[in-house]
Amino acid sequence: MAASSILLGVNIDHSATLREARFRAHGGTCGGVIEPDPVTFALYAEKAGADSITIHPREDARHIRRDDVRRLRAVLQVPLNMEMACTADMIAFAREIRPAHVCVVPESREEVTTEGGLNAVALRAELAGLTAELAALEIAVSLFIDPEPEQIEAAAAIKCPYIELHTGAFANAYYDLSARASEIERLRKAAILGHEAGIGVNIGHGINYTNVRHVRDLPHINEMNIGHSIVSRSLFTGVDAAVREMKRLIQPEQ
Ligand code: PXP
């Protein structure tokens, strides 16, 4: 594979969404059966070449439960990336789990999935504290932010090792060619700015098997985090084929 190879982080949240659709009222299981088990999904993804596994234990545990994170942490070989809100409770949970990466996301109960980027400018003091605290535990923090210069400048001031640029606006604009072009340009400028500030640049949200070819040639991309599209395709092809195909598609052409 080329030296510029992009890493694939597989977000497994929606395998747990499917489980919760049947078992939510029963604490995630009836009599010990977990179907589908998000940990098994993660292990299949790992075997197929996922470079990391992402999970988002939300405050309302709507998909990933805390016990899923504990079980996953015990068996996963590749780095675990835990998305979390910047709250005292989640920081304590990160201390317990010690994932390789924490990606700080905004969280609101009303949204179905993470809709907007974090306001790193407004949360600068809290995020600086969190980044330093987790760095001392060898947990690298990433901030999930919109591709806006002031957000990247805030991440640099906080001394955050990574940012994850929110690709949701790009994905939503995909079928409007001029809006798509301007979203790609926004991401391109943000990736360059992040790189020049010495920050590792990841991207994620809404990337799928069709639109991925328009973001894989962005400069300086370290990792793509992709969930919904991979979990959806897995229903038809199995996890192995779904992950392998995405891993092939994320690689830049040049
Ligand atoms: N990155 C972050 C920070 C997310 O919160 C999510 C899920 O909302 C993703 C990536 C994956 O998004 P998707 O499931 O649309 O691929």
PDB file of C-alpha atoms and ligand atoms in Angstrom:
ATOM      1  CA  MET A   1       0.000   0.000   0.000  1.00  0.00           C
ATOM      2  CA  ALA A   2       1.171   3.552  -0.729  1.00  0.00           C
ATOM      3  CA  ALA A   3       3.057   5.499   1.938  1.00  0.00           C
ATOM      4  CA  SER A   4       0.174   7.963   2.107  1.00  0.00           C
ATOM      5  CA  SER A   5      -2.224   5.230   3.135  1.00  0.00           C
ATOM      6  CA  ILE A   6      -5.242   6.426   5.127  1.00  0.00           C
ATOM      7  CA  LEU A   7      -6.312   4.514   8.227  1.00  0.00           C
ATOM      8  CA  LEU A   8      -9.848   3.189   8.571  1.00  0.00           C
ATOM      9  CA  GLY A   9     -11.611   3.581  11.896  1.00  0.00           C
ATOM     10  CA  VAL A  10     -14.819   1.550  11.977  1.00  0.00           C
ATOM     11  CA  ASN A  11     -17.573   3.010  14.139  1.00  0.00           C
ATOM     12  CA  ILE A  12     -19.674   0.095  15.422  1.00  0.00           C
ATOM     13  CA  ASP A  13     -22.404   2.086  17.225  1.00  0.00           C
ATOM     14  CA  HIS A  14     -25.158   1.073  14.845  1.00  0.00           C
ATOM     15  CA  SER A  15     -24.588  -2.636  15.359  1.00  0.00           C
ATOM     16  CA  ALA A  16     -25.679  -1.818  18.925  1.00  0.00           C
ATOM     17  CA  THR A  17     -28.581   0.282  17.604  1.00  0.00           C
ATOM     18  CA  LEU A  18     -29.923  -2.929  16.053  1.00  0.00           C
ATOM     19  CA  ARG A  19     -29.565  -4.852  19.305  1.00  0.00           C
ATOM     20  CA  GLU A  20     -31.299  -2.097  21.249  1.00  0.00           C
ATOM     21  CA  ALA A  21     -34.211  -2.148  18.789  1.00  0.00           C
ATOM     22  CA  ARG A  22     -35.086  -5.558  20.214  1.00  0.00           C
ATOM     23  CA  PHE A  23     -33.553  -5.643  23.693  1.00  0.00           C
ATOM     24  CA  ARG A  24     -33.637  -2.087  25.055  1.00  0.00           C
ATOM     25  CA  ALA A  25     -36.404  -2.763  27.519  1.00  0.00           C
ATOM     26  CA  HIS A  26     -34.494  -5.819  28.800  1.00  0.00           C
ATOM     27  CA  GLY A  27     -31.138  -4.227  29.585  1.00  0.00           C
ATOM     28  CA  GLY A  28     -29.611  -5.353  26.271  1.00  0.00           C
ATOM     29  CA  THR A  29     -30.271  -9.083  26.600  1.00  0.00           C
ATOM     30  CA  CYS A  30     -32.859 -11.690  27.464  1.00  0.00           C
ATOM     31  CA  GLY A  31     -31.207 -14.597  29.221  1.00  0.00           C
ATOM     32  CA  GLY A  32     -27.664 -13.747  28.126  1.00  0.00           C
ATOM     33  CA  VAL A  33     -28.217 -13.687  24.354  1.00  0.00           C
ATOM     34  CA  ILE A  34     -26.776 -10.513  22.808  1.00  0.00           C
ATOM     35  CA  GLU A  35     -27.956 -10.189  19.225  1.00  0.00           C
ATOM     36  CA  PRO A  36     -26.182  -8.729  17.435  1.00  0.00           C
ATOM     37  CA  ASP A  37     -23.241  -8.354  19.776  1.00  0.00           C
ATOM     38  CA  PRO A  38     -21.346  -5.125  18.944  1.00  0.00           C
ATOM     39  CA  VAL A  39     -18.167  -6.659  20.387  1.00  0.00           C
ATOM     40  CA  THR A  40     -18.383  -9.533  17.886  1.00  0.00           C
ATOM     41  CA  PHE A  41     -19.027  -6.975  15.135  1.00  0.00           C
ATOM     42  CA  ALA A  42     -15.873  -5.111  16.187  1.00  0.00           C
ATOM     43  CA  LEU A  43     -13.784  -8.282  16.185  1.00  0.00           C
ATOM     44  CA  TYR A  44     -14.959  -9.166  12.668  1.00  0.00           C
ATOM     45  CA  ALA A  45     -14.093  -5.611  11.568  1.00  0.00           C
ATOM     46  CA  GLU A  46     -10.671  -5.885  13.176  1.00  0.00           C
ATOM     47  CA  LYS A  47     -10.038  -9.193  11.397  1.00  0.00           C
ATOM     48  CA  ALA A  48     -11.032  -7.605   8.082  1.00  0.00           C
ATOM     49  CA  GLY A  49      -8.428  -4.855   8.490  1.00  0.00           C
ATOM     50  CA  ALA A  50     -10.017  -2.051  10.506  1.00  0.00           C
ATOM     51  CA  ASP A  51      -7.161   0.044  11.884  1.00  0.00           C
ATOM     52  CA  SER A  52      -9.158   1.144  14.910  1.00  0.00           C
ATOM     53  CA  ILE A  53     -12.624   0.702  16.369  1.00  0.00           C
ATOM     54  CA  THR A  54     -14.754   3.655  17.413  1.00  0.00           C
ATOM     55  CA  ILE A  55     -17.595   3.587  19.895  1.00  0.00           C
ATOM     56  CA  HIS A  56     -19.710   6.313  21.431  1.00  0.00           C
ATOM     57  CA  PRO A  57     -21.148   5.452  24.837  1.00  0.00           C
ATOM     58  CA  ARG A  58     -23.771   8.162  25.133  1.00  0.00           C
ATOM     59  CA  GLU A  59     -25.212   9.453  28.330  1.00  0.00           C
ATOM     60  CA  ASP A  60     -28.564   7.828  27.493  1.00  0.00           C
ATOM     61  CA  ALA A  61     -26.872   4.552  26.336  1.00  0.00           C
ATOM     62  CA  ARG A  62     -29.098   4.505  23.284  1.00  0.00           C
ATOM     63  CA  HIS A  63     -26.763   2.140  21.440  1.00  0.00           C
ATOM     64  CA  ILE A  64     -23.421   1.383  23.119  1.00  0.00           C
ATOM     65  CA  ARG A  65     -23.716   0.422  26.779  1.00  0.00           C
ATOM     66  CA  ARG A  66     -20.857   0.926  29.181  1.00  0.00           C
ATOM     67  CA  ASP A  67     -20.497  -2.786  29.595  1.00  0.00           C
ATOM     68  CA  ASP A  68     -19.982  -3.116  25.812  1.00  0.00           C
ATOM     69  CA  VAL A  69     -17.008  -0.776  26.158  1.00  0.00           C
ATOM     70  CA  ARG A  70     -15.553  -2.837  29.001  1.00  0.00           C
ATOM     71  CA  ARG A  71     -15.976  -6.106  27.102  1.00  0.00           C
ATOM     72  CA  LEU A  72     -14.508  -4.585  23.947  1.00  0.00           C
ATOM     73  CA  ARG A  73     -11.531  -3.115  25.765  1.00  0.00           C
ATOM     74  CA  ALA A  74     -10.668  -6.563  27.119  1.00  0.00           C
ATOM     75  CA  VAL A  75     -10.421  -8.245  23.706  1.00  0.00           C
ATOM     76  CA  LEU A  76      -9.605  -5.622  21.076  1.00  0.00           C
ATOM     77  CA  GLN A  77      -6.073  -5.616  19.632  1.00  0.00           C
ATOM     78  CA  VAL A  78      -6.279  -2.471  17.477  1.00  0.00           C
ATOM     79  CA  PRO A  79      -6.621   0.948  19.145  1.00  0.00           C
ATOM     80  CA  LEU A  80      -9.967   1.803  20.700  1.00  0.00           C
ATOM     81  CA  ASN A  81     -11.274   5.282  19.949  1.00  0.00           C
ATOM     82  CA  MET A  82     -13.930   6.353  22.415  1.00  0.00           C
ATOM     83  CA  GLU A  83     -16.163   9.251  21.461  1.00  0.00           C
ATOM     84  CA  MET A  84     -17.496  11.105  24.451  1.00  0.00           C
ATOM     85  CA  ALA A  85     -19.047  14.287  25.719  1.00  0.00           C
ATOM     86  CA  CYS A  86     -16.849  16.531  27.856  1.00  0.00           C
ATOM     87  CA  THR A  87     -18.481  15.721  31.202  1.00  0.00           C
ATOM     88  CA  ALA A  88     -17.039  14.720  34.573  1.00  0.00           C
ATOM     89  CA  ASP A  89     -18.830  11.372  34.374  1.00  0.00           C
ATOM     90  CA  MET A  90     -17.354  10.531  30.965  1.00  0.00           C
ATOM     91  CA  ILE A  91     -13.872  11.651  31.996  1.00  0.00           C
ATOM     92  CA  ALA A  92     -14.096   9.243  34.921  1.00  0.00           C
ATOM     93  CA  PHE A  93     -15.193   6.489  32.537  1.00  0.00           C
ATOM     94  CA  ALA A  94     -12.241   7.257  30.212  1.00  0.00           C
ATOM     95  CA  ARG A  95      -9.934   6.930  33.231  1.00  0.00           C
ATOM     96  CA  GLU A  96     -11.386   3.494  33.873  1.00  0.00           C
ATOM     97  CA  ILE A  97     -11.281   2.289  30.244  1.00  0.00           C
ATOM     98  CA  ARG A  98      -8.028   3.919  29.095  1.00  0.00           C
ATOM     99  CA  PRO A  99      -8.798   3.866  25.356  1.00  0.00           C
ATOM    100  CA  ALA A 100      -5.944   4.773  23.009  1.00  0.00           C
ATOM    101  CA  HIS A 101      -7.933   7.750  21.739  1.00  0.00           C
ATOM    102  CA  VAL A 102     -10.761   9.875  22.974  1.00  0.00           C
ATOM    103  CA  CYS A 103     -12.711  11.942  20.466  1.00  0.00           C
ATOM    104  CA  VAL A 104     -14.640  14.714  22.180  1.00  0.00           C
ATOM    105  CA  VAL A 105     -18.033  15.304  20.585  1.00  0.00           C
ATOM    106  CA  PRO A 106     -20.987  17.526  21.428  1.00  0.00           C
ATOM    107  CA  GLU A 107     -23.937  15.551  22.714  1.00  0.00           C
ATOM    108  CA  SER A 108     -27.585  16.394  22.783  1.00  0.00           C
ATOM    109  CA  ARG A 109     -30.375  13.952  23.581  1.00  0.00           C
ATOM    110  CA  GLU A 110     -32.590  15.175  20.753  1.00  0.00           C
ATOM    111  CA  GLU A 111     -30.209  14.339  17.910  1.00  0.00           C
ATOM    112  CA  VAL A 112     -30.283  10.855  16.343  1.00  0.00           C
ATOM    113  CA  THR A 113     -26.544  10.947  15.693  1.00  0.00           C
ATOM    114  CA  THR A 114     -23.872  13.612  16.242  1.00  0.00           C
ATOM    115  CA  GLU A 115     -25.163  16.497  14.125  1.00  0.00           C
ATOM    116  CA  GLY A 116     -22.687  19.345  14.554  1.00  0.00           C
ATOM    117  CA  GLY A 117     -19.098  19.902  15.548  1.00  0.00           C
ATOM    118  CA  LEU A 118     -17.877  20.844  18.984  1.00  0.00           C
ATOM    119  CA  ASN A 119     -17.487  24.545  19.738  1.00  0.00           C
ATOM    120  CA  ALA A 120     -13.808  24.365  20.724  1.00  0.00           C
ATOM    121  CA  VAL A 121     -13.615  28.167  20.899  1.00  0.00           C
ATOM    122  CA  ALA A 122     -16.291  28.424  23.580  1.00  0.00           C
ATOM    123  CA  LEU A 123     -15.118  25.298  25.448  1.00  0.00           C
ATOM    124  CA  ARG A 124     -11.430  26.102  25.256  1.00  0.00           C
ATOM    125  CA  ALA A 125     -10.701  26.049  29.005  1.00  0.00           C
ATOM    126  CA  GLU A 126     -12.534  22.761  29.687  1.00  0.00           C
ATOM    127  CA  LEU A 127     -11.015  21.089  26.629  1.00  0.00           C
ATOM    128  CA  ALA A 128      -7.492  22.203  27.539  1.00  0.00           C
ATOM    129  CA  GLY A 129      -7.934  20.634  30.987  1.00  0.00           C
ATOM    130  CA  LEU A 130      -9.333  17.420  29.540  1.00  0.00           C
ATOM    131  CA  THR A 131      -6.571  17.148  26.916  1.00  0.00           C
ATOM    132  CA  ALA A 132      -3.820  17.584  29.513  1.00  0.00           C
ATOM    133  CA  GLU A 133      -5.482  15.205  31.980  1.00  0.00           C
ATOM    134  CA  LEU A 134      -5.928  12.442  29.410  1.00  0.00           C
ATOM    135  CA  ALA A 135      -2.460  13.003  27.909  1.00  0.00           C
ATOM    136  CA  ALA A 136      -1.042  12.159  31.338  1.00  0.00           C
ATOM    137  CA  LEU A 137      -2.795   8.774  30.991  1.00  0.00           C
ATOM    138  CA  GLU A 138      -1.382   8.355  27.456  1.00  0.00           C
ATOM    139  CA  ILE A 139      -4.814   8.871  25.917  1.00  0.00           C
ATOM    140  CA  ALA A 140      -4.607  11.043  22.800  1.00  0.00           C
ATOM    141  CA  VAL A 141      -7.494  13.479  22.476  1.00  0.00           C
ATOM    142  CA  SER A 142      -9.161  14.449  19.234  1.00  0.00           C
ATOM    143  CA  LEU A 143     -11.766  17.203  18.857  1.00  0.00           C
ATOM    144  CA  PHE A 144     -14.683  16.656  16.495  1.00  0.00           C
ATOM    145  CA  ILE A 145     -15.010  20.099  14.919  1.00  0.00           C
ATOM    146  CA  ASP A 146     -16.491  21.763  11.879  1.00  0.00           C
ATOM    147  CA  PRO A 147     -13.900  22.666   9.223  1.00  0.00           C
ATOM    148  CA  GLU A 148     -13.667  26.286  10.356  1.00  0.00           C
ATOM    149  CA  PRO A 149     -10.361  28.165  10.851  1.00  0.00           C
ATOM    150  CA  GLU A 150     -11.271  29.451  14.327  1.00  0.00           C
ATOM    151  CA  GLN A 151     -12.048  25.919  15.515  1.00  0.00           C
ATOM    152  CA  ILE A 152      -8.684  24.659  14.284  1.00  0.00           C
ATOM    153  CA  GLU A 153      -6.894  27.586  15.880  1.00  0.00           C
ATOM    154  CA  ALA A 154      -8.622  26.754  19.169  1.00  0.00           C
ATOM    155  CA  ALA A 155      -7.562  23.086  18.861  1.00  0.00           C
ATOM    156  CA  ALA A 156      -3.970  24.224  18.281  1.00  0.00           C
ATOM    157  CA  ALA A 157      -4.092  26.559  21.290  1.00  0.00           C
ATOM    158  CA  ILE A 158      -5.402  23.686  23.426  1.00  0.00           C
ATOM    159  CA  LYS A 159      -2.456  21.571  22.148  1.00  0.00           C
ATOM    160  CA  CYS A 160      -4.766  18.852  21.002  1.00  0.00           C
ATOM    161  CA  PRO A 161      -2.840  16.135  19.131  1.00  0.00           C
ATOM    162  CA  TYR A 162      -5.737  15.374  16.731  1.00  0.00           C
ATOM    163  CA  ILE A 163      -8.827  16.909  15.223  1.00  0.00           C
ATOM    164  CA  GLU A 164     -11.607  15.092  13.417  1.00  0.00           C
ATOM    165  CA  LEU A 165     -13.117  17.301  10.750  1.00  0.00           C
ATOM    166  CA  HIS A 166     -16.885  16.918  10.538  1.00  0.00           C
ATOM    167  CA  THR A 167     -17.788  15.771   7.025  1.00  0.00           C
ATOM    168  CA  GLY A 168     -21.542  15.856   7.637  1.00  0.00           C
ATOM    169  CA  ALA A 169     -22.122  19.087   5.688  1.00  0.00           C
ATOM    170  CA  PHE A 170     -20.190  17.615   2.747  1.00  0.00           C
ATOM    171  CA  ALA A 171     -22.216  14.384   2.886  1.00  0.00           C
ATOM    172  CA  ASN A 172     -25.508  16.281   3.087  1.00  0.00           C
ATOM    173  CA  ALA A 173     -24.539  18.506   0.148  1.00  0.00           C
ATOM    174  CA  TYR A 174     -23.297  15.592  -1.944  1.00  0.00           C
ATOM    175  CA  TYR A 175     -25.978  15.710  -4.650  1.00  0.00           C
ATOM    176  CA  ASP A 176     -25.794  19.501  -5.017  1.00  0.00           C
ATOM    177  CA  LEU A 177     -22.643  19.877  -7.113  1.00  0.00           C
ATOM    178  CA  SER A 178     -21.792  23.463  -6.272  1.00  0.00           C
ATOM    179  CA  ALA A 179     -22.468  23.017  -2.547  1.00  0.00           C
ATOM    180  CA  ARG A 180     -20.422  19.813  -2.616  1.00  0.00           C
ATOM    181  CA  ALA A 181     -17.482  21.634  -4.240  1.00  0.00           C
ATOM    182  CA  SER A 182     -17.552  24.364  -1.629  1.00  0.00           C
ATOM    183  CA  GLU A 183     -17.729  21.828   1.232  1.00  0.00           C
ATOM    184  CA  ILE A 184     -14.720  19.972  -0.206  1.00  0.00           C
ATOM    185  CA  GLU A 185     -12.844  23.237  -0.436  1.00  0.00           C
ATOM    186  CA  ARG A 186     -13.717  24.040   3.182  1.00  0.00           C
ATOM    187  CA  LEU A 187     -12.396  20.606   4.243  1.00  0.00           C
ATOM    188  CA  ARG A 188      -9.255  21.003   2.131  1.00  0.00           C
ATOM    189  CA  LYS A 189      -8.361  24.362   3.677  1.00  0.00           C
ATOM    190  CA  ALA A 190      -9.103  23.040   7.170  1.00  0.00           C
ATOM    191  CA  ALA A 191      -6.936  19.949   6.639  1.00  0.00           C
ATOM    192  CA  ILE A 192      -4.019  22.132   5.493  1.00  0.00           C
ATOM    193  CA  LEU A 193      -4.472  24.482   8.436  1.00  0.00           C
ATOM    194  CA  GLY A 194      -4.565  21.566  10.892  1.00  0.00           C
ATOM    195  CA  HIS A 195      -1.481  19.986   9.363  1.00  0.00           C
ATOM    196  CA  GLU A 196       0.430  23.282   9.436  1.00  0.00           C
ATOM    197  CA  ALA A 197      -0.453  23.621  13.118  1.00  0.00           C
ATOM    198  CA  GLY A 198       1.110  20.198  13.744  1.00  0.00           C
ATOM    199  CA  ILE A 199      -2.232  18.493  14.442  1.00  0.00           C
ATOM    200  CA  GLY A 200      -3.143  15.022  13.130  1.00  0.00           C
ATOM    201  CA  VAL A 201      -6.177  15.354  10.871  1.00  0.00           C
ATOM    202  CA  ASN A 202      -8.958  12.755  10.832  1.00  0.00           C
ATOM    203  CA  ILE A 203     -12.329  13.049   9.105  1.00  0.00           C
ATOM    204  CA  GLY A 204     -15.697  11.459   9.693  1.00  0.00           C
ATOM    205  CA  HIS A 205     -19.487  11.485   9.647  1.00  0.00           C
ATOM    206  CA  GLY A 206     -21.705  10.586   6.718  1.00  0.00           C
ATOM    207  CA  ILE A 207     -18.919   9.083   4.599  1.00  0.00           C
ATOM    208  CA  ASN A 208     -20.210   6.202   2.487  1.00  0.00           C
ATOM    209  CA  TYR A 209     -19.190   3.889  -0.375  1.00  0.00           C
ATOM    210  CA  THR A 210     -20.238   6.503  -2.960  1.00  0.00           C
ATOM    211  CA  ASN A 211     -19.055   9.815  -1.562  1.00  0.00           C
ATOM    212  CA  VAL A 212     -15.740   8.519  -0.165  1.00  0.00           C
ATOM    213  CA  ARG A 213     -13.977   9.032  -3.483  1.00  0.00           C
ATOM    214  CA  HIS A 214     -14.449  12.786  -3.105  1.00  0.00           C
ATOM    215  CA  VAL A 215     -12.732  13.013   0.278  1.00  0.00           C
ATOM    216  CA  ARG A 216      -9.948  10.463  -0.055  1.00  0.00           C
ATOM    217  CA  ASP A 217      -7.774  12.880  -2.011  1.00  0.00           C
ATOM    218  CA  LEU A 218      -7.975  15.601   0.616  1.00  0.00           C
ATOM    219  CA  PRO A 219      -4.464  16.475   1.848  1.00  0.00           C
ATOM    220  CA  HIS A 220      -2.970  15.236   5.133  1.00  0.00           C
ATOM    221  CA  ILE A 221      -5.743  12.835   6.151  1.00  0.00           C
ATOM    222  CA  ASN A 222      -4.592  10.405   8.815  1.00  0.00           C
ATOM    223  CA  GLU A 223      -7.808   8.438   9.386  1.00  0.00           C
ATOM    224  CA  MET A 224     -11.428   8.228   8.280  1.00  0.00           C
ATOM    225  CA  ASN A 225     -14.046   7.203  10.814  1.00  0.00           C
ATOM    226  CA  ILE A 226     -16.972   5.490   9.161  1.00  0.00           C
ATOM    227  CA  GLY A 227     -19.931   3.780  10.796  1.00  0.00           C
ATOM    228  CA  HIS A 228     -23.443   3.826   9.387  1.00  0.00           C
ATOM    229  CA  SER A 229     -22.541   2.922   5.832  1.00  0.00           C
ATOM    230  CA  ILE A 230     -20.320  -0.008   6.836  1.00  0.00           C
ATOM    231  CA  VAL A 231     -22.857  -1.419   9.311  1.00  0.00           C
ATOM    232  CA  SER A 232     -25.600  -1.053   6.681  1.00  0.00           C
ATOM    233  CA  ARG A 233     -23.629  -2.834   3.991  1.00  0.00           C
ATOM    234  CA  SER A 234     -22.686  -5.585   6.416  1.00  0.00           C
ATOM    235  CA  LEU A 235     -26.338  -6.653   6.499  1.00  0.00           C
ATOM    236  CA  PHE A 236     -26.025  -7.710   2.866  1.00  0.00           C
ATOM    237  CA  THR A 237     -22.381  -8.712   2.447  1.00  0.00           C
ATOM    238  CA  GLY A 238     -21.221  -9.560   5.955  1.00  0.00           C
ATOM    239  CA  VAL A 239     -18.803  -7.475   7.996  1.00  0.00           C
ATOM    240  CA  ASP A 240     -15.657  -8.837   6.387  1.00  0.00           C
ATOM    241  CA  ALA A 241     -16.518  -7.817   2.810  1.00  0.00           C
ATOM    242  CA  ALA A 242     -17.980  -4.474   3.927  1.00  0.00           C
ATOM    243  CA  VAL A 243     -14.825  -3.467   5.800  1.00  0.00           C
ATOM    244  CA  ARG A 244     -12.418  -4.734   3.128  1.00  0.00           C
ATOM    245  CA  GLU A 245     -14.247  -2.828   0.412  1.00  0.00           C
ATOM    246  CA  MET A 246     -14.229   0.415   2.401  1.00  0.00           C
ATOM    247  CA  LYS A 247     -10.576  -0.038   3.271  1.00  0.00           C
ATOM    248  CA  ARG A 248      -9.829  -0.283  -0.448  1.00  0.00           C
ATOM    249  CA  LEU A 249     -11.997   2.726  -1.313  1.00  0.00           C
ATOM    250  CA  ILE A 250     -10.512   5.144   1.227  1.00  0.00           C
ATOM    251  CA  GLN A 251      -7.037   5.034  -0.304  1.00  0.00           C
ATOM    252  CA  PRO A 252      -6.096   8.131  -2.334  1.00  0.00           C
ATOM    253  CA  GLU A 253      -5.696   7.650  -6.064  1.00  0.00           C
ATOM    254  CA  GLN A 254      -2.529   9.683  -6.440  1.00  0.00           C
TER     255      GLN A 254
HETATM  256  N1  PXP B   1     -17.113  10.574  13.650  1.00  0.00           N
HETATM  257  C1  PXP B   1     -17.832  11.041  14.703  1.00  0.00           C
HETATM  258  C2  PXP B   1     -17.178  12.004  15.636  1.00  0.00           C
HETATM  259  C3  PXP B   1     -19.145  10.601  14.930  1.00  0.00           C
HETATM  260  O1  PXP B   1     -19.835  11.073  15.983  1.00  0.00           O
HETATM  261  C4  PXP B   1     -19.701   9.650  14.049  1.00  0.00           C
HETATM  262  C5  PXP B   1     -21.059   9.121  14.280  1.00  0.00           C
HETATM  263  O2  PXP B   1     -21.987  10.084  14.304  1.00  0.00           O
HETATM  264  C6  PXP B   1     -18.916   9.203  12.968  1.00  0.00           C
HETATM  265  C7  PXP B   1     -17.630   9.684  12.794  1.00  0.00           C
HETATM  266  C8  PXP B   1     -19.435   8.190  12.006  1.00  0.00           C
HETATM  267  O3  PXP B   1     -20.487   8.705  11.261  1.00  0.00           O
HETATM  268  P1  PXP B   1     -21.286   7.743  10.310  1.00  0.00           P
HETATM  269  O4  PXP B   1     -21.977   6.743  11.179  1.00  0.00           O
HETATM  270  O5  PXP B   1     -22.230   8.663   9.607  1.00  0.00           O
HETATM  271  O6  PXP B   1     -20.301   7.093   9.393  1.00  0.00           O
END
